[in-house]
GROMACS .gro file of C-alpha atoms in nm:
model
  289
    1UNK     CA    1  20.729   9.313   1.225
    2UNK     CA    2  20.408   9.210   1.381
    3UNK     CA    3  20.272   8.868   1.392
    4UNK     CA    4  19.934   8.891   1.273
    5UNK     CA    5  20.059   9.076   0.932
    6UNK     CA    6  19.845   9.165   0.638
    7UNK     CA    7  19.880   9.097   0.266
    8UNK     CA    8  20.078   9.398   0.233
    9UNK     CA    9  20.317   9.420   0.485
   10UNK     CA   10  20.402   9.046   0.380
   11UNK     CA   11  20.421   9.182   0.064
   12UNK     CA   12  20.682   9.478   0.140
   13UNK     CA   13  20.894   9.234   0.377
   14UNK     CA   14  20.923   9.029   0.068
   15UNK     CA   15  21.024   9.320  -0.158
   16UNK     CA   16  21.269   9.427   0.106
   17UNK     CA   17  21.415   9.090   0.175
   18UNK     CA   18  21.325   9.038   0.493
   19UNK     CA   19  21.034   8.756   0.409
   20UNK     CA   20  21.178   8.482   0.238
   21UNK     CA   21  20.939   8.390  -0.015
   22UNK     CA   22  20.921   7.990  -0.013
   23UNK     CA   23  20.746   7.883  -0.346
   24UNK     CA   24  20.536   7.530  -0.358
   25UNK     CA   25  20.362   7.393  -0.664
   26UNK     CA   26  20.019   7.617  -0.669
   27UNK     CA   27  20.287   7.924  -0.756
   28UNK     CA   28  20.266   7.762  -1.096
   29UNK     CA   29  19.851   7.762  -1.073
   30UNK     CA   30  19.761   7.902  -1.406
   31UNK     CA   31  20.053   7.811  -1.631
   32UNK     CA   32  19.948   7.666  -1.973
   33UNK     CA   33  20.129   7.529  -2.283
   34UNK     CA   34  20.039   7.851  -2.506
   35UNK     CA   35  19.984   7.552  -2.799
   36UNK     CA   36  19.775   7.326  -2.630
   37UNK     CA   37  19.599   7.489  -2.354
   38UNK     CA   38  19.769   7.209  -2.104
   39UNK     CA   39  19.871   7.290  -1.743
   40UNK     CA   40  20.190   7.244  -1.631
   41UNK     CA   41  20.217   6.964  -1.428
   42UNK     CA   42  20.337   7.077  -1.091
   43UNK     CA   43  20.153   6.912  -0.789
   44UNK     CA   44  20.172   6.567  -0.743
   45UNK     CA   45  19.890   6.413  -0.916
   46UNK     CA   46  19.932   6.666  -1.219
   47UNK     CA   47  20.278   6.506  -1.233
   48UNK     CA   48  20.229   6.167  -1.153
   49UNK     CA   49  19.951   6.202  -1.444
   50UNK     CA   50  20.205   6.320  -1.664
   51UNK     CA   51  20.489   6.077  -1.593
   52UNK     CA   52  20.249   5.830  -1.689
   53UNK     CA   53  20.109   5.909  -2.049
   54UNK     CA   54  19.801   6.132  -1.870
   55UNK     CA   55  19.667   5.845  -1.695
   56UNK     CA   56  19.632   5.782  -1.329
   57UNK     CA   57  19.821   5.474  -1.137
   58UNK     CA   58  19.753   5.295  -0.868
   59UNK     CA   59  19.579   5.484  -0.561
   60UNK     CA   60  19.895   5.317  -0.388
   61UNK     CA   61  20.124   5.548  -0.631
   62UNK     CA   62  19.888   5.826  -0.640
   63UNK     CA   63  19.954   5.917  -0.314
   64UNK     CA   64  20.283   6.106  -0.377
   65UNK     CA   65  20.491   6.196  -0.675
   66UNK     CA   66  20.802   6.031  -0.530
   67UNK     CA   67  20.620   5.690  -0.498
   68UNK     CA   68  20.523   5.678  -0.809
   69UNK     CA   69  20.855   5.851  -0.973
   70UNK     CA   70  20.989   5.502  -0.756
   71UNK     CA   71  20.821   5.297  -0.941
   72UNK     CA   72  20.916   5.380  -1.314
   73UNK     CA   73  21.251   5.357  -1.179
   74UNK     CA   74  21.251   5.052  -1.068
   75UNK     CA   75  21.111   4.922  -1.398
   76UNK     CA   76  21.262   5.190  -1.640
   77UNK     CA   77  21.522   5.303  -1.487
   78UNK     CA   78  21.596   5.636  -1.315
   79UNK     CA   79  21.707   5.814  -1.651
   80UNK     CA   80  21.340   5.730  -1.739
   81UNK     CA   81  21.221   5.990  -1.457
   82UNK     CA   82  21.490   6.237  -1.557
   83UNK     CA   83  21.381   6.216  -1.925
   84UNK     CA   84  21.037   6.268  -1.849
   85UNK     CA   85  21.161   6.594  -1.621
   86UNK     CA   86  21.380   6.722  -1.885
   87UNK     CA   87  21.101   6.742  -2.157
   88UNK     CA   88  20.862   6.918  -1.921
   89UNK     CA   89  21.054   7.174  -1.825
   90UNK     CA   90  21.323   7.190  -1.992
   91UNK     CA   91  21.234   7.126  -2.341
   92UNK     CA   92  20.839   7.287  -2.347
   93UNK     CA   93  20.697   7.601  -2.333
   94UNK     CA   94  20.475   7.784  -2.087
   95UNK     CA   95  20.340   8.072  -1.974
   96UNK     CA   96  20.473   8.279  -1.748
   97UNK     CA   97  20.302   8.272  -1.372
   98UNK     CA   98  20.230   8.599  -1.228
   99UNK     CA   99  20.433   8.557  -0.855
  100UNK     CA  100  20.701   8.487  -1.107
  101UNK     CA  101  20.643   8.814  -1.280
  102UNK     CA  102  20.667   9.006  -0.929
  103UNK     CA  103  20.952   8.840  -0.804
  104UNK     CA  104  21.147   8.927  -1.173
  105UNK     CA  105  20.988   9.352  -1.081
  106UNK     CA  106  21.127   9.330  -0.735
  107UNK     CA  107  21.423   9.028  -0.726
  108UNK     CA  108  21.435   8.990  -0.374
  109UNK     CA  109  21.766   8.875  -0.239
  110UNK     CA  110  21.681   8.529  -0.170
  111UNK     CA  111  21.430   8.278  -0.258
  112UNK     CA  112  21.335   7.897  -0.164
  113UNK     CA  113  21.172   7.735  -0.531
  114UNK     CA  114  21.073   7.317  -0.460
  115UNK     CA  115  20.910   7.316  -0.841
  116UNK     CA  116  21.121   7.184  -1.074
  117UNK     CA  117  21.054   7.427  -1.391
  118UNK     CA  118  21.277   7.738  -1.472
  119UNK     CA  119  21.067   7.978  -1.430
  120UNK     CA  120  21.255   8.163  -1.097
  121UNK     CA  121  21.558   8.136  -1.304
  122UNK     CA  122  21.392   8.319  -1.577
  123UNK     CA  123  21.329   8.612  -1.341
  124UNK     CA  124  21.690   8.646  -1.238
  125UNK     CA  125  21.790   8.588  -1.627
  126UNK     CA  126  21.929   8.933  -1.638
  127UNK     CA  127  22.125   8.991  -1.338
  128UNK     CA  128  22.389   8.780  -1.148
  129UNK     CA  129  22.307   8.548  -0.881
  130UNK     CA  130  22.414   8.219  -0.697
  131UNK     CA  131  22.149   7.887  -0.803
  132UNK     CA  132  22.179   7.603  -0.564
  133UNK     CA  133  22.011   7.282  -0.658
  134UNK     CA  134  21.970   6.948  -0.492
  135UNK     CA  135  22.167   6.669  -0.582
  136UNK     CA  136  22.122   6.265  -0.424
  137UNK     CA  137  22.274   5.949  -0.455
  138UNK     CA  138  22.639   6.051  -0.588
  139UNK     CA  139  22.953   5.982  -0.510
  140UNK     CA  140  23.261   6.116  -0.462
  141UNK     CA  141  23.138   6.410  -0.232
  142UNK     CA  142  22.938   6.423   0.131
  143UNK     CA  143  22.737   6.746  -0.005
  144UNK     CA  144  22.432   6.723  -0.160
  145UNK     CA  145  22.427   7.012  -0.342
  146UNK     CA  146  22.556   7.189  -0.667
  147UNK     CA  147  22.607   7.564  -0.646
  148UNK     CA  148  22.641   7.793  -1.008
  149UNK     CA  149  22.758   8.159  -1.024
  150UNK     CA  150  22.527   8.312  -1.280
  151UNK     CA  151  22.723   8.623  -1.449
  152UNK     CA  152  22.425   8.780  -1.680
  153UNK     CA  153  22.523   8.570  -1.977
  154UNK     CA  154  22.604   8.173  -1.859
  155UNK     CA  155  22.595   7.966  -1.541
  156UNK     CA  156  22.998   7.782  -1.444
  157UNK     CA  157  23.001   7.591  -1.110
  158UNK     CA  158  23.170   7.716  -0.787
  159UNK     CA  159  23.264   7.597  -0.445
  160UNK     CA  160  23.091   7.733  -0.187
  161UNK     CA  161  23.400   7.944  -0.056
  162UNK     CA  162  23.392   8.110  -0.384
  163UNK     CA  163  22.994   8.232  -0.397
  164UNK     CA  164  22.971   8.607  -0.367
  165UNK     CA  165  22.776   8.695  -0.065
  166UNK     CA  166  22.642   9.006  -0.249
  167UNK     CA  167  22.491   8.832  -0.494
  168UNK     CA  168  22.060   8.709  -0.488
  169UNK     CA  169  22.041   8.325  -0.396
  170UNK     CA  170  21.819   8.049  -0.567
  171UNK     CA  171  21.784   7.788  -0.369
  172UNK     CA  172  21.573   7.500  -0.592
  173UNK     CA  173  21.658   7.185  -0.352
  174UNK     CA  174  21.456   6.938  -0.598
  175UNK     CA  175  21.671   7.075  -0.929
  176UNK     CA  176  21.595   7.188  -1.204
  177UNK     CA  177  21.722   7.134  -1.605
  178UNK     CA  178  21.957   7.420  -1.637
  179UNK     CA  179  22.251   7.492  -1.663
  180UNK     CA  180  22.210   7.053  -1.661
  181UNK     CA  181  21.975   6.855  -1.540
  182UNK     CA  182  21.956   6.765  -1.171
  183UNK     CA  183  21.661   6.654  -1.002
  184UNK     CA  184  21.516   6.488  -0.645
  185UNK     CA  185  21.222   6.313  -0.785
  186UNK     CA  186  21.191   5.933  -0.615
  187UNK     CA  187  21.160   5.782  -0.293
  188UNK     CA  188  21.537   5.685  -0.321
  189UNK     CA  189  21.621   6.024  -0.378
  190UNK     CA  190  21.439   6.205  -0.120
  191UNK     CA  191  21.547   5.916   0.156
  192UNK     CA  192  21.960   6.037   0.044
  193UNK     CA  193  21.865   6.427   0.001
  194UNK     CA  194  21.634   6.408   0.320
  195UNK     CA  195  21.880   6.222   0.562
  196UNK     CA  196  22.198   6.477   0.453
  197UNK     CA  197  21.966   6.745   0.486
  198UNK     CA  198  21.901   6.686   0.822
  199UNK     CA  199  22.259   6.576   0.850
  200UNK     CA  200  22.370   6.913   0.764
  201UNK     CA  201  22.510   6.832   0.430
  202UNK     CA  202  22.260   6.936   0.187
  203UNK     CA  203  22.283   7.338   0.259
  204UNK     CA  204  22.568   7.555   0.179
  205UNK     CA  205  22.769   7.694   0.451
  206UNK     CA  206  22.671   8.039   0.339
  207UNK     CA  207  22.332   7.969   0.331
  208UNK     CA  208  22.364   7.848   0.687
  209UNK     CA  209  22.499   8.165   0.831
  210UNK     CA  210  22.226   8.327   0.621
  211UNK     CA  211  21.951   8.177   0.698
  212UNK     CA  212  21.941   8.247   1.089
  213UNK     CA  213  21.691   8.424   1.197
  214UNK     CA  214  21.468   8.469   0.879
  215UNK     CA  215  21.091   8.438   0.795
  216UNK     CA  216  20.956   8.276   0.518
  217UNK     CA  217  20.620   8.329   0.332
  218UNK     CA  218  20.490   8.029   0.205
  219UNK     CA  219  20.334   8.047  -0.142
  220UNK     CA  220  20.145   7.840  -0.304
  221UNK     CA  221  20.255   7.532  -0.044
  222UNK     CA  222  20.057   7.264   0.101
  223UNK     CA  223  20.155   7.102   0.445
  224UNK     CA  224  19.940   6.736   0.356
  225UNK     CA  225  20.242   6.504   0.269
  226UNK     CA  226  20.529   6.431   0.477
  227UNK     CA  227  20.804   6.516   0.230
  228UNK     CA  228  20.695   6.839   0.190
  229UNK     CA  229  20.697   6.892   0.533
  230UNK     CA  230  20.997   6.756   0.595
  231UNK     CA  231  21.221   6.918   0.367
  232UNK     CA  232  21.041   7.218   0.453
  233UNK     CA  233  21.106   7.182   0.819
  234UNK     CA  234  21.461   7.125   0.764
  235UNK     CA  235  21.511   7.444   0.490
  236UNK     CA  236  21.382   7.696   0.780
  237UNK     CA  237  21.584   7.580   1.039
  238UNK     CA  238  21.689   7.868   1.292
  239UNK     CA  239  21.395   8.064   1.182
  240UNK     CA  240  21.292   8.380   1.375
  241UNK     CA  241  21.043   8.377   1.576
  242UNK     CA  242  20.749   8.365   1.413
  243UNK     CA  243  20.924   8.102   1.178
  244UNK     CA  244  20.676   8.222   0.906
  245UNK     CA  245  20.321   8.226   0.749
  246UNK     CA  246  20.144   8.071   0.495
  247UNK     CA  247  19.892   8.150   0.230
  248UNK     CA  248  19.635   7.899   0.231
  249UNK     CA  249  19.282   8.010   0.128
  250UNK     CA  250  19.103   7.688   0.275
  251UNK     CA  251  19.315   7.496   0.556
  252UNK     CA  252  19.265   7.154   0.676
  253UNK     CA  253  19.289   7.032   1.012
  254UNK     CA  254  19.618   6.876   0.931
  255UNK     CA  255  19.720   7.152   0.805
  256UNK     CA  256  19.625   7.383   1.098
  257UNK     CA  257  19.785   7.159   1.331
  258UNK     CA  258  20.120   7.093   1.138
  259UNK     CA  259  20.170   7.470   1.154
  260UNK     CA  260  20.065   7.567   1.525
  261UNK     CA  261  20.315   7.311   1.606
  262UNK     CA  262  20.563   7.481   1.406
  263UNK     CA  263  20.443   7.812   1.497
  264UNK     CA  264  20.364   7.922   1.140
  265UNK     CA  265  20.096   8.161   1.094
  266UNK     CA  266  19.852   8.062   0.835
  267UNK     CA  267  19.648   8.349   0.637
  268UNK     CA  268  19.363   8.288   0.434
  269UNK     CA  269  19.419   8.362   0.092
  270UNK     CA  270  19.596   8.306  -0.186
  271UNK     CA  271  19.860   8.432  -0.475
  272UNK     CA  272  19.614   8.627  -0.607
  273UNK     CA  273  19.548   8.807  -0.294
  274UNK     CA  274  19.924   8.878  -0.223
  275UNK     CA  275  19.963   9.035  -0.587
  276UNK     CA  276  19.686   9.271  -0.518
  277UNK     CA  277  19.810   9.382  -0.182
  278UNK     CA  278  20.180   9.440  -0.367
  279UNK     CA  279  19.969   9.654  -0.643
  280UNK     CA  280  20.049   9.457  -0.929
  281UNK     CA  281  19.757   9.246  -1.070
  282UNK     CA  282  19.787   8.890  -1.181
  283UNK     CA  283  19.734   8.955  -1.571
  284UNK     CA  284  20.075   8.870  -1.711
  285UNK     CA  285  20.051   8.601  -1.924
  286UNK     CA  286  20.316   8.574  -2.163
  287UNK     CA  287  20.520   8.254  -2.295
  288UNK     CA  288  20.821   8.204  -2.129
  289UNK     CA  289  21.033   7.904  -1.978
   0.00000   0.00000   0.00000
Protein backbone atom coordinates (compact mmCIF):
# COMPACT_ATOMS: atom_id res chain seq x y z
CA UNK A 1 0.00 0.00 0.00
CA UNK A 2 1.74 3.19 -0.77
CA UNK A 3 2.56 5.86 1.64
CA UNK A 4 1.35 8.91 0.19
CA UNK A 5 -2.37 7.31 -0.25
CA UNK A 6 -5.44 9.13 -1.42
CA UNK A 7 -8.93 9.44 0.04
CA UNK A 8 -9.89 6.41 -1.70
CA UNK A 9 -7.47 3.92 -1.34
CA UNK A 10 -7.71 4.83 2.52
CA UNK A 11 -11.08 4.37 2.00
CA UNK A 12 -10.95 0.70 0.38
CA UNK A 13 -8.13 -0.40 3.00
CA UNK A 14 -10.73 0.50 5.51
CA UNK A 15 -13.55 -1.45 3.81
CA UNK A 16 -11.18 -4.34 3.44
CA UNK A 17 -9.81 -4.30 6.90
CA UNK A 18 -6.59 -3.55 6.38
CA UNK A 19 -6.82 0.34 7.76
CA UNK A 20 -7.93 0.35 11.13
CA UNK A 21 -10.21 3.12 11.38
CA UNK A 22 -9.35 4.98 14.83
CA UNK A 23 -12.39 7.31 15.64
CA UNK A 24 -11.77 10.70 17.86
CA UNK A 25 -14.49 13.14 18.89
CA UNK A 26 -15.00 15.28 15.44
CA UNK A 27 -16.49 11.65 14.06
CA UNK A 28 -19.47 12.83 16.03
CA UNK A 29 -19.25 16.54 14.20
CA UNK A 30 -22.80 17.06 13.20
CA UNK A 31 -24.82 15.02 15.68
CA UNK A 32 -27.85 16.89 17.15
CA UNK A 33 -30.61 16.11 19.72
CA UNK A 34 -33.46 15.77 16.92
CA UNK A 35 -35.70 17.79 19.86
CA UNK A 36 -33.57 20.47 20.63
CA UNK A 37 -31.21 21.12 17.92
CA UNK A 38 -28.18 20.55 20.65
CA UNK A 39 -24.82 18.97 19.71
CA UNK A 40 -23.63 16.18 21.28
CA UNK A 41 -21.06 16.94 23.49
CA UNK A 42 -18.00 15.08 22.37
CA UNK A 43 -14.71 17.16 22.47
CA UNK A 44 -13.53 18.41 25.50
CA UNK A 45 -14.91 21.76 25.96
CA UNK A 46 -18.40 20.58 24.49
CA UNK A 47 -18.20 18.15 27.42
CA UNK A 48 -16.71 19.96 30.04
CA UNK A 49 -19.63 22.58 29.09
CA UNK A 50 -22.02 19.98 29.56
CA UNK A 51 -20.83 18.39 32.79
CA UNK A 52 -21.26 21.69 34.11
CA UNK A 53 -24.94 22.93 33.49
CA UNK A 54 -23.66 24.61 29.85
CA UNK A 55 -21.35 26.88 31.48
CA UNK A 56 -17.63 27.13 31.19
CA UNK A 57 -15.12 26.55 34.37
CA UNK A 58 -12.12 27.68 35.14
CA UNK A 59 -9.50 28.17 32.15
CA UNK A 60 -7.46 25.87 34.67
CA UNK A 61 -10.32 23.05 34.07
CA UNK A 62 -10.99 24.02 30.62
CA UNK A 63 -7.98 22.74 29.49
CA UNK A 64 -9.00 19.03 29.36
CA UNK A 65 -12.10 17.05 30.03
CA UNK A 66 -10.33 14.81 32.56
CA UNK A 67 -9.32 17.86 34.72
CA UNK A 68 -12.33 19.07 34.98
CA UNK A 69 -14.30 15.49 35.20
CA UNK A 70 -11.45 15.57 38.46
CA UNK A 71 -12.83 18.11 39.88
CA UNK A 72 -16.65 17.24 40.26
CA UNK A 73 -15.28 14.20 41.66
CA UNK A 74 -13.56 15.38 44.15
CA UNK A 75 -16.52 17.49 45.31
CA UNK A 76 -19.44 15.22 44.05
CA UNK A 77 -18.18 12.25 43.88
CA UNK A 78 -17.19 10.02 40.95
CA UNK A 79 -20.84 8.58 40.48
CA UNK A 80 -21.53 12.31 39.81
CA UNK A 81 -19.32 12.04 36.47
CA UNK A 82 -20.81 8.66 35.64
CA UNK A 83 -24.37 10.06 36.04
CA UNK A 84 -23.73 12.87 33.96
CA UNK A 85 -22.18 10.17 31.19
CA UNK A 86 -25.02 7.89 31.50
CA UNK A 87 -27.73 10.57 30.64
CA UNK A 88 -25.79 11.76 27.60
CA UNK A 89 -25.38 8.86 25.99
CA UNK A 90 -27.05 6.52 27.33
CA UNK A 91 -30.33 7.91 28.17
CA UNK A 92 -30.72 10.79 25.05
CA UNK A 93 -31.24 10.73 21.64
CA UNK A 94 -29.22 11.74 18.61
CA UNK A 95 -28.71 11.63 15.27
CA UNK A 96 -26.93 9.35 13.59
CA UNK A 97 -23.24 10.59 12.21
CA UNK A 98 -22.51 9.72 8.74
CA UNK A 99 -18.77 7.74 9.29
CA UNK A 100 -21.10 5.84 11.54
CA UNK A 101 -23.46 5.14 8.74
CA UNK A 102 -20.44 3.79 6.49
CA UNK A 103 -18.87 1.81 8.95
CA UNK A 104 -22.65 0.02 9.71
CA UNK A 105 -22.63 -0.43 5.11
CA UNK A 106 -19.21 -1.90 5.26
CA UNK A 107 -18.49 -3.30 9.18
CA UNK A 108 -14.97 -3.57 8.90
CA UNK A 109 -13.40 -6.18 11.10
CA UNK A 110 -12.01 -4.02 13.65
CA UNK A 111 -12.35 -0.61 14.94
CA UNK A 112 -10.64 1.78 17.72
CA UNK A 113 -13.89 4.26 19.13
CA UNK A 114 -12.33 6.86 22.25
CA UNK A 115 -16.05 8.67 22.27
CA UNK A 116 -18.06 7.55 24.79
CA UNK A 117 -21.66 7.40 22.95
CA UNK A 118 -23.10 4.15 21.33
CA UNK A 119 -23.19 4.99 18.22
CA UNK A 120 -20.32 2.21 16.77
CA UNK A 121 -22.29 -0.23 18.71
CA UNK A 122 -25.34 0.75 16.90
CA UNK A 123 -23.64 -0.14 13.59
CA UNK A 124 -22.71 -3.63 14.66
CA UNK A 125 -26.39 -3.93 16.34
CA UNK A 126 -27.21 -6.64 13.92
CA UNK A 127 -24.40 -8.92 13.69
CA UNK A 128 -22.10 -10.58 16.34
CA UNK A 129 -19.00 -9.10 17.53
CA UNK A 130 -16.52 -8.83 20.55
CA UNK A 131 -16.87 -4.94 22.53
CA UNK A 132 -13.93 -4.23 24.71
CA UNK A 133 -14.19 -1.28 26.99
CA UNK A 134 -11.87 0.37 29.45
CA UNK A 135 -12.17 -0.16 32.94
CA UNK A 136 -9.79 1.82 36.00
CA UNK A 137 -9.43 1.82 39.51
CA UNK A 138 -10.94 -1.79 40.44
CA UNK A 139 -10.04 -4.40 42.25
CA UNK A 140 -9.85 -7.78 42.32
CA UNK A 141 -8.21 -8.12 38.76
CA UNK A 142 -4.69 -6.71 37.09
CA UNK A 143 -6.69 -6.13 33.64
CA UNK A 144 -8.16 -3.15 32.80
CA UNK A 145 -10.54 -4.16 30.58
CA UNK A 146 -14.08 -5.78 30.19
CA UNK A 147 -14.66 -7.85 27.06
CA UNK A 148 -18.67 -8.80 25.87
CA UNK A 149 -19.60 -11.39 23.18
CA UNK A 150 -22.42 -9.72 21.31
CA UNK A 151 -24.72 -12.66 19.73
CA UNK A 152 -27.31 -10.42 17.49
CA UNK A 153 -29.77 -10.15 20.33
CA UNK A 154 -27.79 -9.30 23.96
CA UNK A 155 -24.25 -8.64 25.15
CA UNK A 156 -22.92 -11.58 28.33
CA UNK A 157 -19.26 -11.10 29.40
CA UNK A 158 -16.36 -13.44 28.42
CA UNK A 159 -12.76 -14.09 29.23
CA UNK A 160 -10.52 -13.34 26.80
CA UNK A 161 -9.67 -17.14 26.03
CA UNK A 162 -13.23 -17.47 25.15
CA UNK A 163 -13.61 -14.39 22.38
CA UNK A 164 -14.10 -15.79 18.92
CA UNK A 165 -11.34 -14.68 16.73
CA UNK A 166 -13.78 -14.62 13.75
CA UNK A 167 -15.81 -12.30 15.09
CA UNK A 168 -15.50 -7.90 14.31
CA UNK A 169 -13.80 -6.19 17.44
CA UNK A 170 -14.89 -2.87 19.22
CA UNK A 171 -12.42 -1.62 21.00
CA UNK A 172 -14.00 1.70 23.05
CA UNK A 173 -11.00 2.05 25.75
CA UNK A 174 -12.89 5.13 27.51
CA UNK A 175 -16.41 2.91 27.86
CA UNK A 176 -19.33 3.37 27.05
CA UNK A 177 -23.15 2.81 28.82
CA UNK A 178 -24.05 -0.49 27.38
CA UNK A 179 -24.45 -3.42 28.06
CA UNK A 180 -23.52 -1.20 31.76
CA UNK A 181 -21.93 1.65 32.26
CA UNK A 182 -18.13 1.87 32.28
CA UNK A 183 -16.24 4.85 31.66
CA UNK A 184 -12.41 6.54 31.83
CA UNK A 185 -13.42 10.05 32.36
CA UNK A 186 -10.97 11.79 35.26
CA UNK A 187 -7.50 12.42 35.85
CA UNK A 188 -7.57 9.46 38.39
CA UNK A 189 -8.84 7.31 35.88
CA UNK A 190 -6.69 7.96 33.01
CA UNK A 191 -3.38 7.96 35.50
CA UNK A 192 -4.74 3.82 36.43
CA UNK A 193 -5.97 3.07 32.66
CA UNK A 194 -2.80 4.95 31.23
CA UNK A 195 -0.05 3.30 33.48
CA UNK A 196 -1.65 -0.55 32.82
CA UNK A 197 -1.88 0.38 29.39
CA UNK A 198 1.53 0.91 28.99
CA UNK A 199 2.03 -1.88 31.47
CA UNK A 200 0.48 -4.22 29.13
CA UNK A 201 -2.61 -4.85 31.07
CA UNK A 202 -5.21 -2.81 29.54
CA UNK A 203 -5.34 -4.79 25.95
CA UNK A 204 -6.57 -8.20 25.43
CA UNK A 205 -4.20 -10.85 24.55
CA UNK A 206 -6.01 -11.32 21.30
CA UNK A 207 -5.94 -7.96 20.47
CA UNK A 208 -2.22 -8.06 21.01
CA UNK A 209 -1.47 -10.75 18.52
CA UNK A 210 -3.85 -8.78 16.31
CA UNK A 211 -2.79 -5.73 16.30
CA UNK A 212 0.89 -6.29 14.90
CA UNK A 213 1.57 -4.88 12.05
CA UNK A 214 -1.63 -2.78 11.29
CA UNK A 215 -2.38 0.82 10.09
CA UNK A 216 -4.76 2.98 11.45
CA UNK A 217 -6.69 5.95 9.89
CA UNK A 218 -7.31 8.51 12.20
CA UNK A 219 -10.74 10.15 12.02
CA UNK A 220 -11.90 12.88 13.33
CA UNK A 221 -8.71 12.95 16.04
CA UNK A 222 -6.73 15.74 17.28
CA UNK A 223 -3.03 15.23 18.48
CA UNK A 224 -3.14 18.80 20.95
CA UNK A 225 -3.50 17.14 24.47
CA UNK A 226 -1.32 14.67 25.95
CA UNK A 227 -3.92 12.05 26.86
CA UNK A 228 -4.98 11.70 23.62
CA UNK A 229 -1.73 11.16 22.51
CA UNK A 230 -0.84 8.97 24.90
CA UNK A 231 -3.41 6.47 24.86
CA UNK A 232 -3.19 6.75 21.28
CA UNK A 233 0.46 5.98 21.19
CA UNK A 234 0.04 3.07 23.33
CA UNK A 235 -3.30 1.52 21.25
CA UNK A 236 -0.99 1.36 17.92
CA UNK A 237 1.79 -0.21 19.33
CA UNK A 238 3.66 -2.60 16.77
CA UNK A 239 2.18 -0.68 13.98
CA UNK A 240 3.41 -1.26 10.38
CA UNK A 241 5.38 0.82 8.96
CA UNK A 242 3.81 3.66 8.10
CA UNK A 243 2.05 3.40 11.61
CA UNK A 244 -0.85 5.38 10.00
CA UNK A 245 -2.40 8.71 8.72
CA UNK A 246 -4.56 11.19 9.80
CA UNK A 247 -7.32 13.36 8.51
CA UNK A 248 -6.78 16.74 9.60
CA UNK A 249 -8.02 19.55 7.29
CA UNK A 250 -5.91 22.39 9.08
CA UNK A 251 -2.77 21.04 11.17
CA UNK A 252 -0.88 22.83 13.74
CA UNK A 253 2.66 22.83 14.29
CA UNK A 254 2.19 20.59 17.24
CA UNK A 255 0.39 18.62 15.48
CA UNK A 256 2.77 18.23 12.48
CA UNK A 257 5.51 17.53 14.72
CA UNK A 258 3.77 14.97 17.10
CA UNK A 259 3.14 12.91 13.97
CA UNK A 260 6.57 13.10 11.96
CA UNK A 261 7.89 11.87 15.15
CA UNK A 262 5.59 9.09 15.10
CA UNK A 263 5.78 8.69 11.49
CA UNK A 264 2.06 9.26 10.85
CA UNK A 265 1.11 10.70 7.67
CA UNK A 266 -1.22 13.55 7.97
CA UNK A 267 -3.75 14.36 4.93
CA UNK A 268 -5.61 17.36 4.62
CA UNK A 269 -9.11 16.86 4.85
CA UNK A 270 -11.71 15.75 6.64
CA UNK A 271 -14.80 13.09 7.21
CA UNK A 272 -16.50 14.61 4.67
CA UNK A 273 -13.81 14.16 2.21
CA UNK A 274 -13.27 10.40 3.07
CA UNK A 275 -17.15 9.71 2.55
CA UNK A 276 -16.97 11.15 -0.87
CA UNK A 277 -13.91 9.25 -1.94
CA UNK A 278 -15.84 5.85 -0.50
CA UNK A 279 -18.99 7.09 -2.78
CA UNK A 280 -21.37 7.46 -0.17
CA UNK A 281 -22.31 11.11 0.70
CA UNK A 282 -22.66 12.45 4.18
CA UNK A 283 -26.60 12.99 4.10
CA UNK A 284 -27.80 10.42 6.59
CA UNK A 285 -29.32 11.95 9.26
CA UNK A 286 -31.60 9.90 11.09
CA UNK A 287 -32.23 9.53 15.05
CA UNK A 288 -30.50 6.88 16.48
CA UNK A 289 -28.40 6.10 19.76
Amino acid sequence: MPTDLSLTTLAHGIVTGEIVPYLGPGALTGVIDPASGEPIPADSDSLIIALNDGKPMSPRLMWEFPRAAMNVELKRGRAAVHRFLDTTYGVRTWTRAPVHDWLQACRPPYVIDINRDTQLQDSYAGVPHTLVRGISRVGGTDYRFRIHHYDGAAYREVDQDAVDPALPVLFKPMGSPRPDATYIASDADYVDYITELMGGFAIPSFLKTYRQGRRYAFLGLRFLRDTERMVMSDMIYSAGAPPGWALISEPTPKERRFCERLGIEIIAAGIPDLLAAADLPPTHHEAGG
